[in-house]
CSV table of C-alpha atoms in Angstrom, one decimal:
chain,number,residue,atom,x,y,z
A,190,MET,CA,14.0,15.0,4.9
A,191,SER,CA,13.3,11.6,3.4
A,192,GLU,CA,10.5,9.1,4.0
A,193,LEU,CA,9.9,5.4,3.6
A,194,ILE,CA,6.4,4.6,2.6
A,195,PRO,CA,4.7,2.4,5.2
A,196,ILE,CA,3.5,-1.0,4.0
A,197,SER,CA,0.0,-0.3,5.3
A,198,ASN,CA,-0.1,2.8,2.9
A,199,ILE,CA,1.2,0.7,0.0
A,200,ILE,CA,-1.6,-1.8,0.6
A,201,LYS,CA,-4.1,1.0,0.7
A,202,TYR,CA,-2.8,2.5,-2.5
A,203,ALA,CA,-2.8,-0.9,-4.2
A,204,LYS,CA,-6.4,-1.5,-3.4
A,205,ILE,CA,-7.3,1.8,-5.0
A,206,CYS,CA,-5.0,1.3,-8.0
A,207,GLN,CA,-6.7,-2.1,-8.6
A,208,TYR,CA,-10.1,-0.5,-9.4
A,209,LEU,CA,-8.5,2.5,-11.1
A,210,SER,CA,-6.7,0.1,-13.5
A,211,ALA,CA,-9.8,-1.9,-14.0
A,212,TYR,CA,-11.7,1.2,-14.9
A,213,ASP,CA,-8.9,2.3,-17.1
A,214,ASN,CA,-9.1,-1.0,-19.0
A,215,GLN,CA,-12.8,-0.7,-19.4
A,216,LYS,CA,-12.5,2.8,-20.8
A,217,LYS,CA,-9.9,1.7,-23.3
A,218,GLU,CA,-11.9,-1.3,-24.4
A,219,ALA,CA,-15.3,0.5,-24.5
A,220,LEU,CA,-14.8,1.5,-28.1
A,221,LYS,CA,-13.3,-1.8,-29.2
A,222,GLY,CA,-9.9,-0.5,-28.4
A,223,SER,CA,-7.4,-2.6,-26.4
A,224,THR,CA,-5.1,-2.4,-23.5
A,225,ILE,CA,-1.6,-3.6,-23.1
A,226,THR,CA,-2.1,-4.5,-19.4
A,227,PRO,CA,-5.4,-6.4,-19.3
A,228,ASN,CA,-4.2,-8.4,-16.3
A,229,LEU,CA,-3.1,-5.5,-14.2
A,230,PRO,CA,-6.2,-5.3,-11.9
A,231,ARG,CA,-5.8,-9.0,-11.2
A,232,ILE,CA,-2.1,-8.8,-10.7
A,233,LEU,CA,-2.6,-5.9,-8.3
A,234,TYR,CA,-5.2,-7.9,-6.4
A,235,MET,CA,-3.0,-11.0,-6.2
A,236,GLU,CA,0.2,-9.3,-5.1
A,237,ARG,CA,-1.6,-7.0,-2.6
A,238,LYS,CA,-3.2,-10.1,-1.0
A,239,ALA,CA,0.2,-11.7,-0.5
A,240,VAL,CA,1.7,-8.5,1.0
A,241,GLU,CA,-1.4,-7.9,3.1
A,242,TRP,CA,-1.3,-11.5,4.5
A,243,LYS,CA,2.3,-11.2,5.5
A,244,TYR,CA,1.8,-7.8,7.0
A,245,GLU,CA,-1.1,-9.0,9.1
A,246,ILE,CA,0.8,-12.0,10.6
A,247,ASN,CA,4.2,-10.3,10.9
A,248,PRO,CA,4.5,-6.6,10.1
A,249,SER,CA,8.2,-6.6,10.9
A,250,ASP,CA,9.1,-9.4,8.5
A,251,PRO,CA,12.3,-8.2,6.7
A,252,SER,CA,11.1,-9.5,3.3
A,253,LEU,CA,8.1,-7.1,3.4
A,254,GLU,CA,10.2,-4.2,2.3
A,255,ALA,CA,11.1,-5.7,-1.0
A,256,ALA,CA,7.7,-7.2,-1.6
A,257,GLY,CA,6.1,-3.9,-0.7
A,258,ASN,CA,8.3,-2.0,-3.1
A,259,TYR,CA,7.4,-4.5,-5.8
A,260,LEU,CA,3.7,-4.0,-5.1
A,261,TYR,CA,4.3,-0.2,-5.1
A,262,SER,CA,6.0,-0.4,-8.5
A,263,LEU,CA,3.1,-2.4,-9.9
A,264,CYS,CA,0.7,0.5,-9.1
A,265,GLY,CA,2.5,2.5,-11.8
A,266,LYS,CA,0.7,5.5,-13.3
A,267,PHE,CA,-2.3,5.0,-11.0
A,268,LEU,CA,-0.3,5.8,-7.8
A,269,SER,CA,-0.6,9.5,-8.0
A,270,GLN,CA,-4.4,9.3,-8.3
A,271,ALA,CA,-4.6,6.7,-5.6
A,272,LYS,CA,-2.7,8.9,-3.2
A,273,GLN,CA,-4.9,11.8,-4.1
A,274,ILE,CA,-8.0,9.7,-3.4
A,275,SER,CA,-6.8,8.2,-0.2
A,276,GLY,CA,-5.4,11.5,1.0
A,277,SER,CA,-8.6,13.4,0.4
A,278,GLY,CA,-10.9,11.0,2.2
A,279,GLY,CA,-12.1,8.9,-0.6
A,280,GLY,CA,-12.6,11.2,-3.5
A,281,GLY,CA,-14.4,14.4,-4.1
A,282,GLN,CA,-14.0,15.8,-0.6
A,283,ILE,CA,-13.2,19.5,-0.5
A,284,ILE,CA,-10.5,20.5,1.9
A,285,ILE,CA,-11.1,23.8,3.6
A,286,ASN,CA,-8.2,26.0,4.7
A,287,PRO,CA,-9.1,26.6,8.4
A,288,GLY,CA,-7.3,29.9,8.3
A,289,SER,CA,-9.0,31.5,5.4
A,290,GLY,CA,-12.1,29.4,5.1
A,291,LEU,CA,-11.4,29.0,1.4
A,292,PRO,CA,-11.3,25.6,-0.4
A,293,ILE,CA,-8.0,24.2,-1.5
A,294,ASN,CA,-7.5,22.6,-4.8
A,295,PHE,CA,-5.0,19.8,-5.2
A,296,ILE,CA,-3.2,20.1,-8.5
A,297,PRO,CA,-1.5,17.0,-10.0
A,298,ASN,CA,1.7,17.8,-11.8
A,299,ARG,CA,3.9,15.8,-14.1
A,300,LEU,CA,7.4,16.6,-15.3
A,301,GLN,CA,9.0,14.5,-18.0
A,302,PHE,CA,12.4,15.0,-19.4
A,303,THR,CA,15.3,13.1,-20.9
A,304,VAL,CA,18.8,13.6,-19.5
A,305,ALA,CA,20.9,15.3,-22.1
A,306,THR,CA,24.0,17.5,-22.4
A,307,GLY,CA,22.8,21.1,-22.3
A,308,SER,CA,19.4,20.2,-20.9
A,309,SER,CA,17.8,22.7,-18.6
A,310,TYR,CA,16.6,19.9,-16.4
A,311,MET,CA,19.5,17.4,-15.8
A,312,GLU,CA,22.7,16.7,-17.6
A,313,PRO,CA,24.6,13.4,-17.6
A,314,GLY,CA,26.5,13.1,-14.3
A,315,ASP,CA,24.0,15.3,-12.3
A,316,THR,CA,22.7,13.9,-9.1
A,317,SER,CA,20.1,16.4,-8.1
A,318,TYR,CA,17.1,18.3,-9.4
A,319,LEU,CA,15.2,21.1,-7.8
A,320,ILE,CA,11.4,21.0,-8.2
A,321,PRO,CA,10.5,24.7,-7.9
A,322,ASP,CA,7.2,24.0,-6.0
A,323,LEU,CA,7.0,25.0,-2.4
A,324,LYS,CA,3.5,23.6,-2.1
A,325,LEU,CA,4.5,20.1,-3.2
A,326,ILE,CA,2.9,17.5,-0.9
A,327,ALA,CA,5.8,15.3,0.0
A,328,SER,CA,3.9,12.0,0.3
A,329,THR,CA,2.6,12.3,-3.2
A,330,LEU,CA,6.0,12.4,-4.9
A,331,ILE,CA,6.6,9.6,-7.4
A,332,ILE,CA,9.8,9.5,-9.5
A,333,SER,CA,10.5,7.0,-12.2
A,334,SER,CA,13.5,6.4,-14.3
A,335,ASP,CA,13.1,4.7,-17.7
A,336,GLY,CA,9.7,3.4,-16.6
A,337,LEU,CA,10.8,2.0,-13.2
A,338,ILE,CA,9.4,3.7,-10.1
A,339,LEU,CA,12.2,4.5,-7.7
A,340,GLY,CA,12.3,3.8,-4.1
A,341,VAL,CA,13.4,6.2,-1.4
A,342,GLY,CA,16.6,6.0,0.5
A,343,LEU,CA,17.9,2.7,-0.9
A,344,SER,CA,21.6,2.0,-1.4
A,345,ASP,CA,21.6,-1.1,-3.6
A,346,ARG,CA,19.9,0.4,-6.6
A,347,LEU,CA,19.0,3.8,-8.1
A,348,SER,CA,16.9,5.7,-5.6
A,349,TYR,CA,16.5,9.2,-4.3
A,350,THR,CA,16.0,11.3,-1.2
A,351,PHE,CA,14.5,14.8,-1.0
A,352,THR,CA,14.9,17.9,1.0
A,353,GLN,CA,12.8,21.0,1.3
A,354,THR,CA,14.7,24.1,0.5
A,355,PRO,CA,13.6,27.8,0.4
A,356,LEU,CA,13.5,27.4,-3.4
A,357,GLY,CA,11.5,24.1,-3.6
A,358,PHE,CA,12.1,20.4,-3.2
A,359,LEU,CA,15.6,19.2,-3.9
A,360,ILE,CA,15.7,15.7,-5.3
A,361,THR,CA,19.0,13.9,-4.8
A,362,PHE,CA,19.7,10.7,-6.6
A,363,ASN,CA,22.2,8.2,-5.1
A,364,ILE,CA,23.7,7.5,-8.6
A,365,PRO,CA,24.5,10.1,-11.2
A,366,VAL,CA,22.0,10.2,-14.1
A,367,ASN,CA,23.0,9.1,-17.6
A,368,GLN,CA,22.6,10.4,-21.1
A,369,ASP,CA,19.1,9.6,-22.5
A,370,GLN,CA,17.7,8.5,-19.2
A,371,LEU,CA,14.0,9.2,-19.1
A,372,ILE,CA,12.9,10.8,-15.8
A,373,ILE,CA,9.3,11.3,-14.9
A,374,ILE,CA,8.3,13.1,-11.7
A,375,ASP,CA,4.7,13.2,-10.5
A,376,TRP,CA,3.5,15.1,-7.5
A,377,ILE,CA,0.5,17.0,-6.2
A,378,SER,CA,0.6,20.6,-5.1
A,379,GLY,CA,-1.7,22.3,-2.7
A,380,GLN,CA,-0.3,22.3,0.7
A,381,SER,CA,3.0,23.4,2.2
A,382,SER,CA,4.3,20.2,3.6
A,383,GLY,CA,7.4,21.7,5.2
A,384,SER,CA,5.6,23.9,7.8
A,385,GLY,CA,2.5,21.8,8.0
A,386,THR,CA,0.4,24.9,7.4
A,387,VAL,CA,-2.2,25.0,4.8
A,388,GLU,CA,-1.8,27.5,1.9
A,389,SER,CA,-4.4,28.5,-0.6
A,390,ASP,CA,-3.7,26.8,-3.9
A,391,LYS,CA,-2.8,29.8,-6.0
A,392,PHE,CA,-3.5,33.4,-6.5
A,393,LYS,CA,-3.3,35.5,-9.6
A,394,VAL,CA,-2.5,39.2,-9.8
A,395,VAL,CA,-2.7,40.7,-13.2
A,396,ASN,CA,-1.3,44.1,-13.5
A,397,THR,CA,1.1,46.2,-15.5
A,398,TYR,CA,4.2,47.8,-14.1
A,399,ALA,CA,6.7,50.1,-15.8
A,400,ASP,CA,9.7,48.3,-14.3
A,401,ALA,CA,10.9,46.1,-11.6
A,402,GLU,CA,11.2,48.8,-9.0
A,403,VAL,CA,7.6,50.0,-9.5
A,404,PHE,CA,6.5,46.3,-9.4
A,405,TYR,CA,8.4,45.6,-6.2
A,406,ASN,CA,7.2,48.8,-4.5
A,407,ASN,CA,3.6,47.9,-5.4
A,408,LEU,CA,4.0,44.5,-3.9
A,409,VAL,CA,5.3,45.9,-0.7
A,410,ALA,CA,2.6,48.5,-0.6
A,411,GLN,CA,0.0,45.7,-0.8
A,412,GLY,CA,1.6,44.1,2.3
A,413,ALA,CA,3.3,41.2,0.4
A,414,THR,CA,5.8,39.3,2.6
A,415,ASP,CA,6.2,36.1,0.7
A,416,ILE,CA,6.3,35.5,-3.0
A,417,TRP,CA,5.6,32.1,-4.6
A,418,THR,CA,5.8,32.2,-8.3
A,419,ILE,CA,5.6,35.2,-10.7
A,420,LEU,CA,5.6,35.1,-14.4
A,421,VAL,CA,6.4,38.4,-15.9
A,422,ILE,CA,5.9,39.1,-19.6
A,423,SER,CA,8.0,42.1,-20.5
A,424,ASP,CA,8.3,44.0,-23.7
A,425,THR,CA,10.8,46.4,-22.4
A,426,GLU,CA,14.4,46.0,-21.2
A,427,ASN,CA,13.6,47.1,-17.7
A,428,MET,CA,13.4,43.6,-16.3
A,429,GLY,CA,17.1,42.8,-15.8
A,430,GLY,CA,17.9,44.2,-19.1
A,431,LYS,CA,16.1,41.5,-21.1
A,432,LYS,CA,12.9,41.3,-23.1
A,433,GLY,CA,10.5,38.4,-23.1
A,434,ALA,CA,9.2,36.2,-20.3
A,435,TYR,CA,10.7,36.1,-16.9
A,436,LYS,CA,10.1,33.6,-14.2
A,437,TYR,CA,10.7,34.5,-10.6
A,438,VAL,CA,12.4,31.8,-8.6
A,439,PRO,CA,10.1,31.2,-5.6
A,440,GLY,CA,11.3,32.3,-2.3
A,441,PHE,CA,11.1,35.0,0.3
A,442,THR,CA,12.8,38.3,-0.5
A,443,THR,CA,13.4,41.4,1.4
A,444,SER,CA,15.0,43.8,-0.9
A,445,LEU,CA,14.7,45.1,-4.4
A,446,SER,CA,18.3,44.0,-5.3
A,447,GLN,CA,17.5,40.5,-4.3
A,448,ILE,CA,14.2,40.3,-6.2
A,449,ALA,CA,16.1,41.6,-9.3
A,450,LEU,CA,18.8,38.9,-8.8
A,451,ASN,CA,16.2,36.2,-8.5
A,452,PHE,CA,14.7,36.9,-11.8
A,453,ASN,CA,16.1,34.7,-14.5
A,454,ASP,CA,15.1,33.7,-18.0
B,287,MET,CA,-26.7,-17.6,32.1
B,288,PHE,CA,-23.5,-19.0,30.6
B,289,THR,CA,-22.6,-19.1,26.9
B,290,GLY,CA,-19.5,-20.9,26.0
B,291,ASN,CA,-17.5,-18.9,23.5
B,292,TYR,CA,-14.0,-18.9,22.0
B,293,SER,CA,-12.0,-17.2,19.3
B,294,ILE,CA,-9.2,-18.3,17.1
B,295,SER,CA,-6.1,-16.4,16.1
B,296,LEU,CA,-3.3,-17.3,13.7
B,297,ASP,CA,0.4,-17.2,14.7
B,298,SER,CA,3.3,-16.2,12.6
B,299,ASN,CA,4.1,-19.9,12.8
B,300,ILE,CA,1.8,-21.2,10.1
B,301,LYS,CA,1.8,-24.7,11.7
B,302,GLU,CA,0.0,-23.4,14.7
B,303,PHE,CA,-3.1,-21.6,15.7
B,304,THR,CA,-4.2,-20.3,19.1
B,305,ILE,CA,-7.6,-20.8,20.6
B,306,GLN,CA,-8.8,-18.4,23.3
B,307,ASP,CA,-11.7,-19.0,25.7
B,308,THR,CA,-13.7,-15.8,25.6
B,309,SER,CA,-16.6,-17.0,27.8
B,310,ASP,CA,-18.0,-14.8,30.5
B,311,TYR,CA,-17.8,-16.8,33.7
B,312,THR,CA,-19.6,-14.2,35.8
B,313,SER,CA,-22.8,-16.1,36.2
B,314,GLU,CA,-21.2,-19.5,36.4
B,315,PRO,CA,-17.6,-19.4,37.8
B,316,LYS,CA,-15.0,-21.7,36.6
B,317,ALA,CA,-15.1,-23.6,39.9
B,318,GLY,CA,-18.5,-25.0,38.7
B,319,PHE,CA,-16.8,-26.7,35.7
B,320,SER,CA,-14.9,-29.9,35.6
B,321,GLY,CA,-13.0,-29.2,32.4
B,322,ARG,CA,-13.0,-28.3,28.7
B,323,ARG,CA,-12.4,-30.3,25.6
B,324,ILE,CA,-11.6,-29.4,22.0
B,325,VAL,CA,-12.5,-31.6,19.0
B,326,LEU,CA,-11.1,-30.8,15.6
B,327,THR,CA,-13.0,-32.5,12.9
B,328,LEU,CA,-11.9,-32.6,9.2
B,329,SER,CA,-14.2,-32.6,6.2
B,330,GLY,CA,-14.0,-36.4,5.9
B,331,GLY,CA,-14.9,-37.0,9.5
B,332,ALA,CA,-11.5,-37.7,10.9
B,333,THR,CA,-10.2,-35.8,13.9
B,334,LEU,CA,-7.1,-33.9,14.2
B,335,VAL,CA,-4.9,-33.8,17.3
B,336,PRO,CA,-1.4,-32.7,18.1
B,337,ALA,CA,1.4,-35.2,17.8
B,338,GLY,CA,1.6,-37.5,20.9
B,339,THR,CA,-2.1,-37.2,21.7
B,340,THR,CA,-3.6,-40.6,22.3
B,341,THR,CA,-7.3,-39.5,22.3
B,342,SER,CA,-9.3,-38.2,19.4
B,343,TYR,CA,-9.9,-34.9,21.3
B,344,ILE,CA,-7.7,-32.3,23.1
B,345,ASP,CA,-8.2,-31.8,26.8
B,346,TRP,CA,-8.1,-28.2,27.8
B,347,PRO,CA,-8.1,-28.1,31.6
B,348,PHE,CA,-8.8,-24.7,33.3
B,349,SER,CA,-5.4,-25.0,34.9
B,350,ALA,CA,-3.8,-24.6,31.4
B,351,GLY,CA,-5.2,-21.1,31.2
B,352,ASP,CA,-7.7,-19.6,28.7
B,353,SER,CA,-5.3,-19.6,25.8
B,354,LEU,CA,-4.0,-22.7,24.1
B,355,THR,CA,-1.7,-23.0,21.1
B,356,LEU,CA,-2.2,-26.1,18.9
B,357,ASP,CA,0.5,-27.4,16.6
B,358,VAL,CA,-1.7,-29.4,14.2
B,359,LEU,CA,-1.4,-27.7,10.8
B,360,ASP,CA,1.1,-29.8,8.9
B,361,ARG,CA,-0.8,-28.6,5.9
B,362,ASP,CA,-4.0,-26.5,5.3
B,363,TYR,CA,-7.3,-27.9,6.5
B,364,ALA,CA,-10.9,-26.8,6.7
B,365,ILE,CA,-11.8,-27.7,10.3
B,366,SER,CA,-14.9,-27.9,12.4
B,367,VAL,CA,-13.7,-26.6,15.8
B,368,LYS,CA,-15.9,-27.8,18.6
B,369,VAL,CA,-15.3,-26.8,22.3
B,370,ASP,CA,-17.3,-28.5,25.1
B,371,TRP,CA,-17.5,-27.1,28.6
B,372,PHE,CA,-18.2,-29.7,31.2
B,373,VAL,CA,-20.3,-28.3,33.9
B,374,ILE,CA,-21.1,-29.9,37.2
B,375,ALA,CA,-24.6,-28.5,37.5
B,376,PRO,CA,-26.0,-27.4,34.2
B,377,GLN,CA,-28.2,-24.3,34.3
B,378,PRO,CA,-31.3,-23.8,32.2
B,379,GLY,CA,-30.7,-21.5,29.2
B,380,SER,CA,-26.9,-21.9,29.3
B,381,THR,CA,-24.9,-23.1,26.4
B,382,TYR,CA,-21.9,-25.4,27.0
B,383,GLU,CA,-20.9,-26.1,23.4
B,384,LYS,CA,-19.7,-24.1,20.5
B,385,VAL,CA,-19.0,-25.3,17.0
B,386,ALA,CA,-17.6,-23.2,14.2
B,387,LEU,CA,-15.9,-23.8,10.8
B,388,TYR,CA,-12.5,-22.4,9.9
B,389,ALA,CA,-10.4,-22.6,6.8
B,390,PHE,CA,-6.7,-22.6,7.8
B,391,THR,CA,-4.9,-21.2,4.8
B,392,GLY,CA,-1.5,-20.3,6.3
B,393,ASN,CA,0.6,-22.8,4.5
B,394,SER,CA,-0.9,-21.9,1.1
B,395,GLU,CA,-0.6,-18.2,1.9
B,396,ASN,CA,3.0,-18.6,3.0
B,397,PHE,CA,3.8,-20.4,-0.2
B,398,TYR,CA,1.9,-17.8,-2.2
B,399,TYR,CA,3.8,-15.0,-0.5
B,400,GLY,CA,7.1,-16.8,-1.3
B,401,LEU,CA,6.2,-16.5,-5.0
B,402,THR,CA,5.5,-12.8,-4.6
B,403,SER,CA,8.9,-12.4,-2.8
B,404,GLN,CA,10.5,-14.2,-5.7
B,405,GLN,CA,8.8,-11.8,-8.1
B,406,ALA,CA,10.2,-8.8,-6.3
B,407,SER,CA,13.7,-9.9,-7.4
B,408,ASP,CA,12.5,-11.2,-10.8
B,409,PRO,CA,9.6,-9.0,-11.8
B,410,ASN,CA,9.4,-10.3,-15.4
B,411,ILE,CA,8.3,-13.7,-14.3
B,412,ILE,CA,4.7,-12.4,-14.0
B,413,THR,CA,4.7,-12.0,-17.8
B,414,ASP,CA,5.0,-15.8,-18.2
B,415,ASN,CA,1.5,-16.8,-18.9
B,416,GLU,CA,1.8,-20.2,-17.4
B,417,TYR,CA,3.3,-18.9,-14.2
B,418,PHE,CA,0.7,-16.2,-13.9
B,419,SER,CA,-2.2,-18.5,-14.7
B,420,ASN,CA,-1.1,-21.0,-12.1
B,421,LYS,CA,-0.4,-18.4,-9.4
B,422,SER,CA,-3.9,-17.0,-10.2
B,423,LYS,CA,-5.3,-20.5,-9.7
B,424,LEU,CA,-3.6,-20.8,-6.3
B,425,ARG,CA,-5.0,-17.4,-5.3
B,426,THR,CA,-8.5,-18.4,-6.4
B,427,ASN,CA,-8.3,-21.7,-4.4
B,428,ILE,CA,-7.2,-19.9,-1.3
B,429,ASP,CA,-10.0,-17.4,-1.7
B,430,ASP,CA,-12.5,-20.2,-2.5
B,431,ALA,CA,-11.6,-22.0,0.8
B,432,ASN,CA,-12.2,-18.8,2.8
B,433,GLN,CA,-15.4,-18.0,1.0
B,434,ALA,CA,-16.8,-21.5,1.3
B,435,VAL,CA,-16.4,-21.3,5.1
B,436,LEU,CA,-17.4,-17.7,5.6
B,437,VAL,CA,-20.3,-17.5,3.2
B,438,GLY,CA,-21.4,-21.0,2.5
B,439,GLU,CA,-20.4,-22.8,5.8
B,440,ASP,CA,-19.4,-25.6,3.5
B,441,ILE,CA,-16.4,-27.6,4.9
B,442,GLN,CA,-16.4,-30.0,1.9
B,443,SER,CA,-15.9,-27.3,-0.7
B,444,ALA,CA,-13.4,-25.5,1.5
B,445,GLN,CA,-11.3,-28.6,1.8
B,446,ALA,CA,-11.6,-29.3,-1.9
B,447,ALA,CA,-10.2,-25.8,-2.7
B,448,LEU,CA,-7.4,-26.4,-0.1
B,449,ASP,CA,-6.6,-29.7,-1.7
B,450,ASN,CA,-6.3,-28.0,-5.1
B,451,ALA,CA,-3.9,-25.5,-3.6
B,452,TYR,CA,-1.9,-28.2,-2.0
B,453,TYR,CA,-1.6,-30.0,-5.3
B,454,LEU,CA,-0.2,-26.9,-6.9
B,455,MET,CA,2.3,-26.5,-4.1
B,456,ILE,CA,3.6,-30.1,-3.9
B,457,ASN,CA,4.0,-30.0,-7.7
B,458,GLN,CA,5.6,-26.6,-7.7
B,459,ASN,CA,8.3,-27.6,-10.0
B,460,TYR,CA,5.7,-28.1,-12.7
B,461,PHE,CA,3.6,-25.1,-12.0
B,462,PHE,CA,5.9,-22.3,-10.9
């Protein structure tokens, strides 16, 4: 699954980013500090007005895609928050899960890493990366490379597509990554975008189990059918034969042997 | 009771705009009118008509329909748009004239958008202080023209702002 961001959404985000950047500048200057982007609110206004005008008179104009992508890239670090504000109805609105009646929290996430040989994230020549978050809201995903925000599904420059898998969101770049390339991935968790159903944000079970079998049987006894993320702190060698912290790769499992296999360090 | 009314919409062709007769002819049917006329007056008092028109006004007969596209915007103007409805037997309380001000900024906006398109392929140009300053002036003049008409109903100030924008555009080699 991949998506192109509609120009109307980019215009909406740019309007929000304009005041977010203005507020950010004021915060930085309040204590006689400084900002390296004093003109950003004005630039966002100026470029948004241009795109907005063209979109109003001819929404199918072929030049709008490039201009829209340019405007989108200008939003920079404020995009994630702008998407959050626009997506939650203007800020501060609490979304209720109609199934459980419980409020949902939207959790902003940021992952930053440098491509390097031996890296646990991406090595030179890799073209994909799995975000192990099944509750990632697809429309909030922003990926940048060396400070440049990437477009989706483009062929004439570095871009990416993404696919939901049982283990998370698989990001696939159209060009292999290089040594020392800085990758920053922003997204918001809170809702399962694949099925369209609303999941509660997170749950926490704190308990002590003697080994993986007891742990698994206990989960089954509690009626668990789906496991998202489990962090196990083990001081014995019963968890796959290793001590320390174990992270369970999210996904559905049906057997003890599978849950044991899915543990890794 | 009849109240003459119209609306104006912009086309993707920035040299044109379309005027639409939105009057309600229920109380006074079109058969009771002898015609319509459009007068486009500029800030200096001159009138604007399409090429080939020999009068200072534009005839808008009912046979031409309720929508008329006018090709008059060779550049941006602030225009006082007046439409007269010529009625055979005027009725008390009816209004047969409507005048409104418009700032037509399509040419400036189109040029301005062209700069943004150019930036999409050359993003670093926005860091050029002179370029940014002049583009900001152009934006300000376009906004000024719209505000002068919408808020101040001031055709002179609107045209002055459009003239400033026009100056930046015709001297683009110096400013951009």
